[in-house]
Amino acid sequence: MPPLRNTGPAPEAERPDYAGRYLLESDLGSGGMGVVHLATSASGLRLAVKVIHANHASDPEFRARFRQEIAAARRVSGAFTAPVVDADPEADRPWMATLFIDGPTLSERVKRNGPLGTDELIQLGAGLAEGLRDIHRAGVVHRDLKPSNVLLAADGPKVIDFGISRPTDSDLRTETGKLIGTPPFMAPEQFQRPREVGPAADVFAMGAVLVHAATGRGPFDSDSPYIVAYQVVHNEPELAGVPEKLLPLITRCLAKEPADRPTTDELMTALRPSPHGARSLVPAQRKPPSAAAGDPTPTTHPRAARLHDDPPEAVRPEAAPDRPARPRTGRRRQVRRAAIGVALAALAVAVAGFVAMRATGDDGSPGTAATKGGSGSQDETFHPWHTQLRGRKSAGGPPACSAGGSAVFCSAPGVGTARLDPADGGIDWTVKGASASKIVEEGAAPVPSGGLLHVVVPGERLEALDPVSGDRRWEVDISPYASVRHAGDSVLLVTEQGRVRSVDGATGAERWTRQETGTGSQWVAASGEDGPLFAITPLEDGTATEVTGIDPGTGDLLWKKRVTGWLTPVQATDDALFLLSRNNQDAMDGVVRIDSASRTVRRVPLAFPVDQAQATVAGDTVYVLGYAGSLLAIDTRESGTAQQAERWRLETSVTRTSSPVAVGGRIYMSAADGRLLAVDSERGVLLGQTKPRMAERTDTLVATLPAPVVASGKVFAGAPDGSVFAVDSEDPARW
């Protein structure tokens, strides 16, 4: 979990002076939904006033959701919540005023003072159970209980933020495919069957909150919300550090099936406080109050010919889940490191178990086999194609692909690594590799390097294959290393302690080793064979980040610079290194550019924070894609206001996407339902999208979404139904 970072007040360019008749005195917190201000009523009551961001105020659907939040908050106002004092959902900037509760959030308490003791945990659990019982009796399911939505008041915990709650008699229902909540604290049914979410989902979240309070991390934890979601649905919780006295009860709370979880009445009975009492959970009241008053975020085999795709059909857009997962430490750090490096060079994973390659239509019917000539040899015109790499009912994520030379290389669960002809999707060869579960968690593609094709079996070995024949040329044991990063024709093997070993991508021979200071470094390579390597290492307290330039040939130190803030790398070009700046809510609040020649630092703020941001770079523009589907174009050429830097903003309405790819004046991304989308990078306009390609097992959660690949005028992408497909990059409107 990243340390608490003080980045100053959140940017809010249109901050109003009043909400209704209430004078807004200071900011208590900011998020993607709005800003919470401290205010005082005419009678002297201190209030927490949530004011919605201006860009959301113009969205009728968002206003409807905010009206529901107000109704739910009023419905549950009582001893265990922050009572609603006043609200106006129809104002130009909708707002809601609740009684201000002077106490830290549970998230702040754990960050500041560490995990709670057993008696404190029992007291917290008893208060939450009683609060949830009252909330459920009012006919409301919270659906976003998390540490930042629990205020620790002097008289017990208070549950706040009903932004995505759902009254059981409400007409506003969850849309198909829409996941809303915070992944580490969401129940499995929120990912699989969102329309069926009931009170048991809040009990699951309470169990996860208690694990966080007891250990400082969640029972499911990763930087990637997709991996966390997969873990919630399929994996057992990590409960090391939970007091033995509470272990059986918390384990029941985290049961996969809602019927197996205890009721709130059962929880209250089991969590009767110790007769010796418990210390107060509140270490000190806040003077002046800080951002704890409320979380404003709403939260070699026969080759086959491929069949041409049917014309695209109308697609229902997706919507977004809420906040990203917190990072975790310990034995799962390998998964965390792999997830962080989305913008870095791809890892490669091969999968055990051969599945016969066959051509299929969209209905899954077998196609016709052909010899090496394929359909492409008879017609020079490119036709969109799709190739099925595994059965539609097979478990696992989408195939992950890369392009190299005159071929496309893909890894897929249950198949391994395959070489495909980019003209028609015909399969040249397949090589068996790692287990299907590993590609599900890593979701990474093979990497062309040093004239060979690299396949990484996480925690085991790095294999180098001949890209023409698929024969194995050499391999390296990578079990001592936490992460593998490709940089040009080199491979960087990095340990938990920051020691780096560089090997030749062509031969596997060691080039150099060096001990980098600190742990948790992320590596990115500049474009070109001779460009420097960059190690990005945030300090433990999160106040600054060390950026180090390394000679890729010798490993020698070129320069080192300390930059303010918690930064993560995006991409390095010939001109600059681009990084994202994160605030104390783990949302992106700015772009940082470091000039390659002068090493001048330029920081560009964002108008509003972006949750779980992914980004790509084209020229001087950074394209930022949020977890909720917002796509922004940020100009980094000059320092200025957030409004000046933001060239355009597009709400894609896509819940979950791969990292964006910017090529040839367009931005491409893959969606969780198998759609490929294209956006004009100059105007911020959606140019086209393919039809969905979902697996028949719709309850199977995909942990990662591989990015599409653009090469030779085509876009190649993997889909959840196990297929790889190709479309013309120049004509998205006809997809």
XYZ file of C-alpha atoms in Angstrom:
735
model
C 0.000 0.000 0.000
C 1.479 3.401 -0.922
C 2.112 5.724 1.994
C -0.070 8.734 2.647
C 1.084 11.576 0.464
C 0.394 15.258 0.903
C 0.035 16.811 -2.510
C -1.863 19.889 -1.421
C -5.428 20.786 -2.257
C -7.012 19.063 -5.205
C -7.531 21.236 -8.290
C -11.055 22.529 -8.703
C -11.105 25.298 -11.258
C -14.792 26.169 -10.805
C -15.041 26.161 -7.040
C -18.270 27.901 -6.020
C -18.529 30.213 -3.023
C -21.935 28.918 -1.956
C -24.006 25.761 -2.145
C -27.528 27.035 -1.684
C -27.319 29.303 1.338
C -24.208 27.658 2.773
C -20.877 29.457 2.551
C -18.173 26.962 1.561
C -15.206 27.543 3.852
C -12.533 24.972 2.939
C -11.971 21.755 1.014
C -12.241 18.483 2.904
C -11.575 16.157 -0.002
C -11.845 15.717 -3.745
C -12.449 12.846 -6.125
C -13.797 11.954 -9.526
C -17.405 12.691 -8.479
C -17.057 16.045 -6.770
C -15.557 18.049 -3.938
C -16.548 17.963 -0.258
C -16.363 21.337 1.496
C -16.628 22.374 5.111
C -19.479 24.801 5.742
C -21.445 26.232 8.675
C -25.220 26.588 8.869
C -26.989 29.673 10.203
C -27.489 27.892 13.520
C -23.799 27.068 13.794
C -23.875 23.427 12.692
C -20.706 22.330 10.929
C -21.559 20.635 7.649
C -19.807 18.560 5.008
C -21.162 19.740 1.659
C -20.589 17.614 -1.444
C -20.653 19.703 -4.647
C -20.685 17.784 -7.922
C -18.094 18.516 -10.609
C -19.363 20.749 -13.399
C -18.736 18.149 -16.112
C -21.018 15.679 -14.310
C -23.729 18.280 -13.707
C -24.620 18.308 -17.409
C -25.169 14.529 -17.498
C -28.855 13.596 -16.907
C -27.968 10.038 -15.941
C -25.470 11.283 -13.375
C -28.061 13.659 -11.904
C -30.473 10.742 -11.559
C -27.811 8.795 -9.739
C -27.087 11.736 -7.439
C -30.793 12.089 -6.650
C -30.748 8.431 -5.683
C -27.739 9.009 -3.438
C -29.553 11.821 -1.638
C -32.672 9.693 -1.226
C -30.637 6.765 0.105
C -28.659 8.949 2.516
C -31.865 10.505 3.863
C -33.438 7.085 4.184
C -30.628 5.735 6.372
C -29.867 8.895 8.386
C -29.334 7.825 11.957
C -26.799 6.976 14.627
C -24.499 5.100 12.260
C -24.395 7.508 9.315
C -23.879 11.222 8.620
C -27.420 12.709 8.655
C -28.516 14.724 5.610
C -29.274 18.345 6.525
C -30.101 19.810 3.104
C -29.641 19.091 -0.614
C -30.451 20.388 -4.085
C -29.956 17.850 -6.877
C -31.485 20.272 -9.420
C -29.014 23.133 -8.857
C -26.581 24.146 -11.602
C -23.983 22.379 -9.478
C -25.913 19.712 -7.518
C -25.005 19.519 -3.840
C -25.805 17.705 -0.607
C -25.051 18.840 2.952
C -24.586 16.324 5.772
C -23.609 16.805 9.375
C -19.819 17.111 9.620
C -18.289 14.307 11.675
C -14.980 15.282 13.207
C -12.994 12.093 12.952
C -10.550 10.422 10.547
C -11.518 7.759 8.076
C -10.471 4.209 8.830
C -8.103 4.459 5.873
C -6.374 7.485 7.418
C -6.286 5.876 10.847
C -4.510 2.770 9.540
C -2.050 4.795 7.485
C -1.237 7.080 10.383
C -1.140 4.619 13.278
C -0.886 1.176 11.728
C -3.229 -1.813 12.089
C -5.795 -1.946 14.882
C -5.513 -4.235 17.885
C -7.906 -7.105 18.502
C -10.192 -5.198 20.897
C -10.305 -2.236 18.537
C -11.182 -4.560 15.658
C -14.026 -6.075 17.649
C -15.332 -2.616 18.504
C -15.086 -1.531 14.878
C -16.772 -4.707 13.635
C -19.610 -4.410 16.131
C -20.252 -0.815 15.070
C -20.175 -1.659 11.370
C -22.476 -4.646 11.834
C -25.000 -2.526 13.724
C -24.730 0.232 11.129
C -25.253 -2.187 8.242
C -28.238 -3.716 10.017
C -29.918 -0.294 10.183
C -28.995 0.497 6.578
C -30.435 -2.805 5.366
C -33.570 -2.358 7.479
C -34.127 0.895 5.600
C -34.140 -1.129 2.374
C -30.739 0.094 1.140
C -27.649 -1.836 0.047
C -24.536 0.332 0.321
C -22.421 -1.563 -2.293
C -19.261 0.513 -1.660
C -18.253 -0.073 1.942
C -14.491 0.518 2.184
C -12.018 2.043 4.672
C -12.353 5.561 3.232
C -16.148 5.354 3.666
C -15.921 4.588 7.381
C -15.524 7.599 9.673
C -14.181 6.951 13.180
C -16.194 9.304 15.362
C -15.887 9.562 19.123
C -19.171 7.651 19.546
C -18.356 4.865 17.085
C -17.884 4.269 13.368
C -20.105 6.029 10.824
C -20.808 4.733 7.313
C -20.792 7.454 4.667
C -21.031 7.960 0.892
C -24.127 6.337 -0.583
C -23.178 7.393 -4.109
C -23.706 3.931 -5.614
C -26.106 2.491 -3.060
C -29.324 0.955 -4.316
C -32.669 1.015 -2.510
C -34.355 -2.333 -2.986
C -37.466 -0.608 -4.343
C -35.589 1.737 -6.688
C -36.397 1.896 -10.391
C -32.828 2.909 -11.225
C -31.155 -0.416 -11.935
C -27.647 -1.473 -12.784
C -27.118 -1.591 -16.542
C -25.973 -4.720 -18.327
C -22.225 -5.040 -18.004
C -21.904 -2.109 -15.609
C -19.689 -2.760 -12.606
C -19.639 -0.130 -9.899
C -17.796 -0.271 -6.622
C -14.212 -0.531 -5.425
C -12.691 -3.871 -6.538
C -10.793 -4.867 -3.339
C -14.021 -4.491 -1.316
C -16.565 -5.787 -3.840
C -18.255 -9.160 -3.449
C -17.965 -11.779 -6.219
C -21.608 -11.281 -7.233
C -20.935 -7.596 -7.941
C -18.634 -8.720 -10.777
C -20.688 -11.687 -11.934
C -24.343 -10.810 -11.293
C -24.607 -7.065 -10.548
C -28.412 -7.075 -10.775
C -28.594 -9.598 -7.941
C -26.480 -7.708 -5.390
C -28.075 -7.705 -1.944
C -27.190 -7.100 1.739
C -24.745 -10.041 1.733
C -22.450 -7.985 -0.537
C -22.077 -5.419 2.253
C -21.177 -8.240 4.674
C -18.442 -9.371 2.271
C -17.159 -5.771 2.093
C -17.198 -5.535 5.884
C -15.008 -8.639 6.069
C -12.553 -7.046 3.638
C -12.612 -3.790 5.638
C -11.778 -5.669 8.839
C -8.861 -7.406 7.111
C -7.588 -3.988 6.018
C -7.967 -2.659 9.560
C -6.126 -5.673 10.979
C -3.245 -5.850 8.504
C -3.011 -2.587 6.552
C -3.945 -4.356 3.301
C -6.973 -6.015 1.824
C -7.634 -9.756 1.464
C -7.299 -9.268 -2.301
C -4.735 -6.722 -3.381
C -2.908 -5.555 -6.500
C -2.231 -2.356 -8.422
C -4.457 -3.721 -11.192
C -8.220 -3.654 -10.490
C -8.635 -6.422 -13.071
C -6.324 -8.773 -11.175
C -8.031 -7.883 -7.894
C -11.417 -8.619 -9.444
C -10.181 -11.978 -10.683
C -8.840 -12.791 -7.218
C -12.144 -11.834 -5.562
C -14.099 -14.184 -7.833
C -11.683 -17.116 -8.022
C -9.005 -17.007 -5.280
C -9.029 -17.544 -1.541
C -8.447 -14.405 0.566
C -5.023 -13.625 2.033
C -5.693 -13.476 5.793
C -2.164 -13.583 7.229
C -1.999 -11.163 10.160
C -5.697 -11.328 11.061
C -6.098 -12.097 14.798
C -6.903 -15.764 15.335
C -9.911 -14.811 17.417
C -11.559 -13.132 14.420
C -10.311 -15.439 11.681
C -13.333 -17.802 11.496
C -15.858 -14.962 11.393
C -13.987 -12.942 8.766
C -13.513 -16.084 6.680
C -17.303 -16.574 6.703
C -17.831 -12.936 5.699
C -15.576 -13.497 2.676
C -17.381 -16.617 1.445
C -17.852 -16.655 -2.340
C -21.554 -17.519 -2.102
C -23.827 -14.876 -0.491
C -25.859 -17.539 1.342
C -22.739 -18.746 3.168
C -22.078 -15.360 4.801
C -23.392 -14.407 8.260
C -26.264 -11.948 8.658
C -25.748 -8.614 10.406
C -27.578 -9.969 13.462
C -25.183 -12.923 13.589
C -22.266 -10.522 13.265
C -23.515 -8.371 16.139
C -23.826 -11.455 18.348
C -20.337 -12.693 17.441
C -18.717 -9.266 17.864
C -19.832 -8.400 21.352
C -16.984 -6.254 22.739
C -14.627 -7.620 25.367
C -15.921 -7.094 28.927
C -12.720 -5.162 29.588
C -13.735 -2.658 26.921
C -11.715 -1.311 24.054
C -9.744 1.823 23.469
C -11.250 4.496 21.301
C -10.575 4.044 17.614
C -10.042 7.784 17.213
C -6.441 8.794 18.027
C -7.198 12.509 17.893
C -9.784 14.875 16.496
C -8.665 16.785 13.439
C -7.890 20.463 13.884
C -8.395 21.811 11.325
C -10.464 19.063 9.676
C -8.789 17.259 6.784
C -10.003 15.173 3.892
C -11.533 12.526 6.125
C -14.992 14.052 6.230
C -16.133 11.942 3.348
C -14.871 10.259 0.259
C -16.383 12.259 -2.609
C -15.682 9.585 -5.151
C -18.933 7.713 -6.110
C -17.471 5.712 -6.597
C 4.181 -27.052 -36.015
C 0.407 -27.700 -36.569
C -1.772 -27.507 -39.710
C -2.382 -23.997 -40.847
C -6.020 -22.980 -41.266
C -7.759 -20.319 -43.322
C -9.709 -17.688 -41.349
C -13.276 -16.630 -41.979
C -13.989 -13.008 -42.797
C -15.909 -11.084 -40.168
C -19.545 -10.119 -40.480
C -20.428 -6.397 -40.521
C -20.384 -4.812 -37.028
C -23.588 -4.698 -35.064
C -24.954 -2.029 -32.745
C -23.207 -2.216 -29.376
C -24.494 -1.311 -25.955
C -21.832 0.792 -24.209
C -20.432 -0.236 -20.887
C -20.090 1.852 -17.770
C -17.523 2.017 -15.040
C -16.595 0.543 -11.730
C -15.226 2.920 -9.188
C -11.971 3.184 -7.377
C -8.745 1.254 -8.082
C -7.124 -1.337 -5.895
C -4.428 -0.427 -3.422
C -0.975 -1.938 -3.951
C 0.090 -4.727 -1.631
C 3.378 -6.092 -0.443
C 4.683 -9.555 0.347
C 4.654 -12.761 -1.580
C 2.295 -11.496 -4.321
C 4.545 -8.636 -5.311
C 5.370 -10.365 -8.591
C 1.774 -9.984 -9.741
C 1.734 -6.392 -8.559
C 4.926 -5.530 -10.424
C 3.643 -7.151 -13.586
C 0.394 -5.177 -13.398
C 2.132 -1.833 -12.813
C 4.219 -2.118 -15.947
C 1.360 -1.696 -18.443
C 3.142 1.168 -20.178
C 6.492 -0.636 -20.137
C 7.669 -3.414 -22.431
C 5.282 -6.378 -22.367
C 5.980 -9.606 -20.556
C 5.437 -12.847 -22.415
C 3.581 -15.897 -21.190
C 3.198 -19.311 -22.811
C 0.443 -21.649 -21.708
C 0.404 -25.434 -21.097
C -2.058 -27.716 -22.800
C -2.609 -27.969 -26.532
C -6.009 -27.046 -27.951
C -6.540 -27.912 -31.613
C -6.479 -24.873 -33.846
C -9.561 -24.428 -35.952
C -11.313 -21.778 -37.982
C -14.719 -20.773 -36.715
C -17.525 -18.458 -37.589
C -19.030 -16.120 -35.009
C -21.449 -18.885 -34.049
C -18.548 -21.188 -33.158
C -19.035 -23.516 -36.142
C -15.875 -25.071 -37.610
C -14.412 -23.452 -40.699
C -12.557 -25.070 -43.584
C -8.882 -25.979 -43.423
C -6.367 -24.803 -45.997
C -2.700 -25.220 -46.756
C 0.089 -22.693 -46.367
C -1.181 -20.564 -49.256
C -4.263 -19.481 -47.336
C -6.890 -17.079 -48.547
C -4.466 -14.178 -48.583
C -2.488 -15.605 -51.523
C -5.528 -15.451 -53.808
C -6.648 -11.916 -53.024
C -4.347 -8.952 -52.429
C -7.159 -7.001 -50.768
C -7.158 -7.312 -46.989
C -10.330 -8.705 -45.433
C -10.989 -8.607 -41.682
C -10.468 -12.031 -40.100
C -10.725 -13.825 -36.801
C -8.950 -16.932 -35.538
C -10.157 -19.034 -32.624
C -7.247 -19.942 -30.355
C -9.279 -21.776 -27.720
C -12.792 -23.040 -27.098
C -15.459 -20.469 -26.286
C -16.269 -22.221 -23.015
C -12.638 -22.463 -21.911
C -11.503 -20.455 -18.921
C -8.889 -17.756 -19.229
C -8.329 -14.271 -20.506
C -8.142 -12.972 -24.072
C -5.150 -13.914 -26.211
C -2.342 -11.371 -25.815
C -0.495 -10.472 -29.010
C 2.533 -8.627 -30.377
C 3.815 -7.983 -33.892
C 7.303 -8.646 -35.191
C 8.672 -8.869 -38.716
C 5.977 -10.331 -40.959
C 4.014 -12.147 -38.265
C 1.712 -11.751 -35.279
C 2.583 -13.715 -32.129
C -0.032 -14.509 -29.489
C -0.243 -16.291 -26.156
C -3.552 -17.807 -25.096
C -4.778 -19.881 -22.133
C -4.693 -23.597 -22.787
C -2.797 -23.130 -26.043
C 0.630 -21.624 -25.481
C 2.331 -19.357 -27.985
C 1.238 -19.216 -31.621
C 2.492 -17.510 -34.781
C -0.245 -16.091 -37.039
C -0.127 -14.726 -40.576
C -1.234 -11.056 -40.397
C -2.848 -11.286 -43.842
C -5.420 -13.956 -43.067
C -4.904 -15.180 -39.488
C -3.587 -18.581 -40.555
C -1.633 -20.405 -37.845
C 1.972 -21.276 -38.687
C 2.964 -23.000 -35.438
C 2.170 -23.306 -31.747
C 4.429 -24.025 -28.780
C 3.126 -25.320 -25.477
C 4.174 -23.375 -22.413
C 3.022 -22.180 -19.019
C -0.179 -23.123 -17.260
C -3.404 -21.374 -18.223
C -3.708 -19.792 -14.783
C -0.535 -17.804 -15.271
C -1.670 -16.122 -18.438
C -4.975 -15.373 -16.736
C -3.116 -13.425 -14.061
C -0.439 -11.852 -16.230
C -2.259 -11.385 -19.545
C 1.012 -10.672 -21.356
C 2.178 -11.132 -24.926
C 5.341 -12.656 -26.410
C 8.062 -10.056 -26.973
C 10.263 -9.872 -30.104
C 13.797 -9.119 -28.888
C 17.268 -9.632 -30.362
C 15.867 -11.357 -33.443
C 14.081 -13.962 -31.304
C 10.712 -14.255 -29.602
C 10.770 -14.078 -25.819
C 8.234 -15.911 -23.684
C 8.229 -15.276 -19.938
C 6.876 -17.978 -17.636
C 6.353 -15.856 -14.481
C 8.453 -17.008 -11.546
C 10.089 -19.773 -13.576
C 12.007 -19.025 -16.770
C 12.541 -16.795 -19.767
C 12.453 -18.729 -23.043
C 13.756 -17.511 -26.418
C 12.078 -19.030 -29.481
C 12.983 -18.922 -33.151
C 10.225 -16.675 -34.597
C 10.160 -18.627 -37.889
C 10.073 -22.211 -36.620
C 9.079 -21.846 -32.960
C 12.148 -23.864 -31.874
C 13.529 -23.066 -28.412
C 16.999 -21.430 -28.640
C 17.838 -20.736 -24.999
C 16.295 -20.104 -21.603
C 17.201 -18.302 -18.358
C 16.052 -19.070 -14.816
C 14.135 -16.028 -13.539
C 12.835 -17.486 -10.258
C 15.076 -15.180 -8.132
C 13.625 -12.068 -9.827
C 10.503 -10.070 -9.089
C 10.012 -8.645 -12.573
C 11.212 -8.881 -16.156
C 11.436 -5.807 -18.393
C 12.388 -5.645 -22.055
C 14.446 -2.696 -23.283
C 15.396 -2.821 -26.955
C 17.578 -5.919 -27.455
C 18.185 -6.282 -23.707
C 16.194 -7.947 -20.952
C 16.278 -6.521 -17.423
C 15.823 -8.961 -14.540
C 15.003 -7.051 -11.341
C 15.000 -8.419 -7.758
C 12.815 -7.251 -4.883
C 15.826 -5.420 -3.419
C 16.450 -3.439 -6.617
C 19.380 -5.414 -8.033
C 19.266 -5.391 -11.850
C 20.772 -7.917 -14.230
C 20.837 -7.200 -17.976
C 20.995 -10.084 -20.460
C 21.427 -10.057 -24.227
C 18.104 -10.620 -25.989
C 19.799 -12.585 -28.775
C 21.993 -14.935 -26.730
C 20.819 -14.789 -23.110
C 24.376 -13.890 -22.020
C 24.785 -11.515 -19.108
C 25.760 -7.948 -20.074
C 25.958 -6.230 -16.713
C 24.553 -6.067 -13.186
C 24.099 -3.150 -10.822
C 22.564 -2.546 -7.436
C 19.992 0.223 -7.679
C 19.242 2.148 -4.492
C 15.838 1.500 -2.958
C 13.154 -1.022 -3.819
C 10.063 -0.895 -5.967
C 11.768 0.588 -9.029
C 9.911 0.588 -12.326
C 11.938 0.561 -15.525
C 11.261 2.053 -18.924
C 13.482 2.318 -22.011
C 13.797 5.281 -24.342
C 12.900 4.729 -27.974
C 15.789 3.563 -30.156
C 18.498 1.010 -29.478
C 20.922 3.472 -27.852
C 18.442 5.425 -25.757
C 18.949 5.411 -21.989
C 17.106 3.261 -19.495
C 15.162 4.970 -16.740
C 14.597 3.634 -13.231
C 11.697 5.321 -11.432
C 11.760 4.767 -7.653
C 9.242 6.513 -5.330
C 10.506 7.257 -1.833
C 8.914 5.333 1.029
C 7.072 8.391 2.342
C 5.664 9.199 -1.101
C 6.881 12.803 -1.097
C 9.284 12.428 -4.018
C 10.491 10.042 -6.710
C 14.064 9.261 -7.784
C 14.493 9.205 -11.568
C 17.748 7.602 -12.727
C 19.223 7.458 -16.226
C 21.241 4.286 -17.021
C 23.437 3.446 -20.012
C 21.748 0.379 -21.610
C 25.040 -1.057 -22.884
C 27.155 -0.849 -19.733
C 24.749 -0.231 -16.865
C 26.676 2.908 -15.921
C 24.880 5.718 -14.114
C 24.243 8.676 -16.446
C 22.330 10.995 -14.117
C 19.924 11.052 -11.207
C 17.171 13.509 -10.361
C 14.683 13.767 -7.499
C 11.209 14.948 -8.520
C 8.458 15.954 -6.104
C 5.493 13.606 -5.763
C 4.624 9.929 -6.236
C 5.301 9.227 -9.917
C 4.845 6.210 -12.184
C 6.255 5.969 -15.715
C 4.210 6.106 -18.902
C 6.647 6.159 -21.797
C 10.029 7.503 -22.896
C 10.489 9.098 -26.328
C 13.518 10.607 -28.033
C 12.666 13.962 -26.455
C 11.315 13.267 -22.982
C 10.320 10.895 -20.223
C 6.606 11.064 -19.333
C 5.226 10.109 -15.923
C 1.917 10.244 -14.065
C 1.574 11.987 -10.711
C -0.706 10.397 -8.094
C -2.491 12.130 -5.216
C -3.175 10.801 -1.728
C -6.298 9.031 -2.993
C -4.155 7.067 -5.497
C -5.807 8.888 -8.383
C -3.800 10.576 -11.126
C -3.750 14.344 -10.714
C -1.119 15.421 -13.261
C 1.400 14.590 -15.967
C 5.127 15.144 -15.445
C 7.514 15.581 -18.380
C 11.310 15.411 -17.979
C 13.235 16.751 -20.979
C 15.877 14.276 -22.175
C 18.524 16.885 -23.014
C 18.128 19.511 -20.288
C 16.341 17.285 -17.734
C 13.980 20.169 -17.084
C 10.836 19.079 -15.234
C 7.430 20.302 -16.403
C 4.329 19.423 -14.378
C 0.893 19.674 -16.009
C -2.098 19.437 -13.611
C -5.440 17.831 -14.405
C -8.741 19.598 -13.846
C -10.123 16.511 -12.066
C -8.361 13.416 -10.689
C -8.517 10.244 -12.795
C -8.881 6.883 -11.067
C -6.641 3.960 -12.115
C -5.209 5.905 -15.029
C -3.539 4.286 -18.008
C -1.785 6.406 -20.582
C 0.123 6.533 -23.841
C 2.144 9.222 -25.612
C 2.196 10.585 -29.161
C 4.522 13.543 -29.765
C 3.984 16.046 -26.946
C 0.515 14.812 -26.057
C -0.263 12.311 -23.312
C -3.549 10.460 -23.714
C -4.955 9.460 -20.331
C -7.631 6.793 -19.999
C -9.454 6.486 -16.684
C -10.954 3.393 -15.101
C -14.394 4.996 -15.548
C -13.918 5.447 -19.299
C -12.841 9.093 -19.520
C -10.226 9.693 -22.234
C -8.243 12.947 -22.070
C -5.651 14.541 -24.351
C -3.091 16.497 -22.288
C -0.688 18.879 -24.048
C 2.699 18.918 -22.263
C 4.470 21.522 -24.395
C 3.895 24.391 -21.980
C 3.138 24.730 -18.311
C -0.211 26.309 -17.597
C -3.595 25.695 -16.053
C -5.350 22.376 -16.255
C -7.927 23.854 -18.617
C -5.227 25.124 -20.978
C -3.458 21.768 -21.057
C -6.566 19.662 -21.695
C -7.046 19.585 -25.472
C -10.195 17.485 -25.300
C -12.076 14.991 -23.164
C -14.210 12.072 -24.369
C -16.509 9.953 -22.203
C -16.232 6.545 -23.866
C -18.814 4.869 -21.571
C -16.578 1.797 -21.471
C -16.201 0.291 -18.023
C -12.903 -1.528 -18.372
C -10.340 -1.200 -21.099
C -6.828 -2.193 -21.989
C -4.128 0.443 -21.944
C -4.573 2.827 -24.898
C -2.354 2.683 -27.987
C -1.719 5.848 -30.053
C -0.661 5.265 -33.668
C -1.234 7.222 -36.883
C -3.559 9.880 -35.541
C -5.781 7.376 -33.742
C -6.107 5.880 -30.280
C -7.067 2.232 -29.968
C -8.256 0.305 -26.917
C -9.881 -3.039 -26.163
C -12.963 -3.320 -23.939
C -13.851 -6.100 -21.498
C -16.643 -7.358 -23.775
C -14.241 -7.861 -26.685
C -14.923 -4.627 -28.544
C -12.095 -2.724 -30.216
C -12.566 1.066 -30.220
C -10.844 3.766 -32.288
C -10.764 7.475 -31.387
C -9.485 10.400 -33.464
C -6.485 11.690 -31.502
C -6.817 15.246 -32.830
C -10.537 15.793 -32.253
C -11.406 13.323 -29.504
C -14.191 11.746 -31.573
C -15.124 8.060 -31.564
C -14.455 6.788 -35.094
C -15.728 3.245 -34.803
C -15.958 0.070 -32.790
C -16.240 -3.632 -33.479
C -18.975 -5.887 -32.168
C -18.585 -7.624 -28.763
C -16.857 -11.003 -28.634
C -17.826 -12.458 -25.281
C -17.158 -15.990 -24.104
C -20.146 -18.227 -23.469
C -19.044 -18.411 -19.828
C -20.125 -14.837 -19.098
C -19.577 -15.267 -15.363
C -15.846 -15.784 -15.913
C -13.972 -12.627 -14.983
C -11.038 -11.576 -17.126
C -8.135 -10.481 -14.928
C -6.281 -8.424 -17.524
C -7.068 -6.851 -20.878
C -4.162 -6.983 -23.350
C -3.684 -3.883 -25.471
C -4.346 -4.070 -29.219
C -1.420 -4.171 -31.663
C -1.140 -1.875 -34.688
C 1.095 -2.921 -37.584
C 1.101 -2.766 -41.390
C -2.181 -0.877 -41.618
C -4.034 -3.387 -39.433
C -5.158 -3.588 -35.818
C -4.906 -6.960 -34.057
C -6.713 -7.677 -30.796
C -7.610 -10.577 -28.532
C -11.155 -11.099 -27.221
C -12.699 -12.910 -24.220
C -14.186 -15.571 -26.515
C -10.641 -16.812 -27.166
C -10.297 -15.324 -30.645
C -7.726 -13.060 -32.234
C -9.125 -10.728 -34.881
C -7.783 -8.146 -37.319
C -9.407 -5.063 -38.872
C -8.273 -2.286 -41.206
C -6.753 0.526 -39.147
C -7.630 3.108 -41.811
C -11.390 2.526 -41.807
C -12.800 2.230 -38.257
C -16.234 3.411 -39.412
C -16.680 0.108 -41.283
C -15.666 -2.147 -38.395
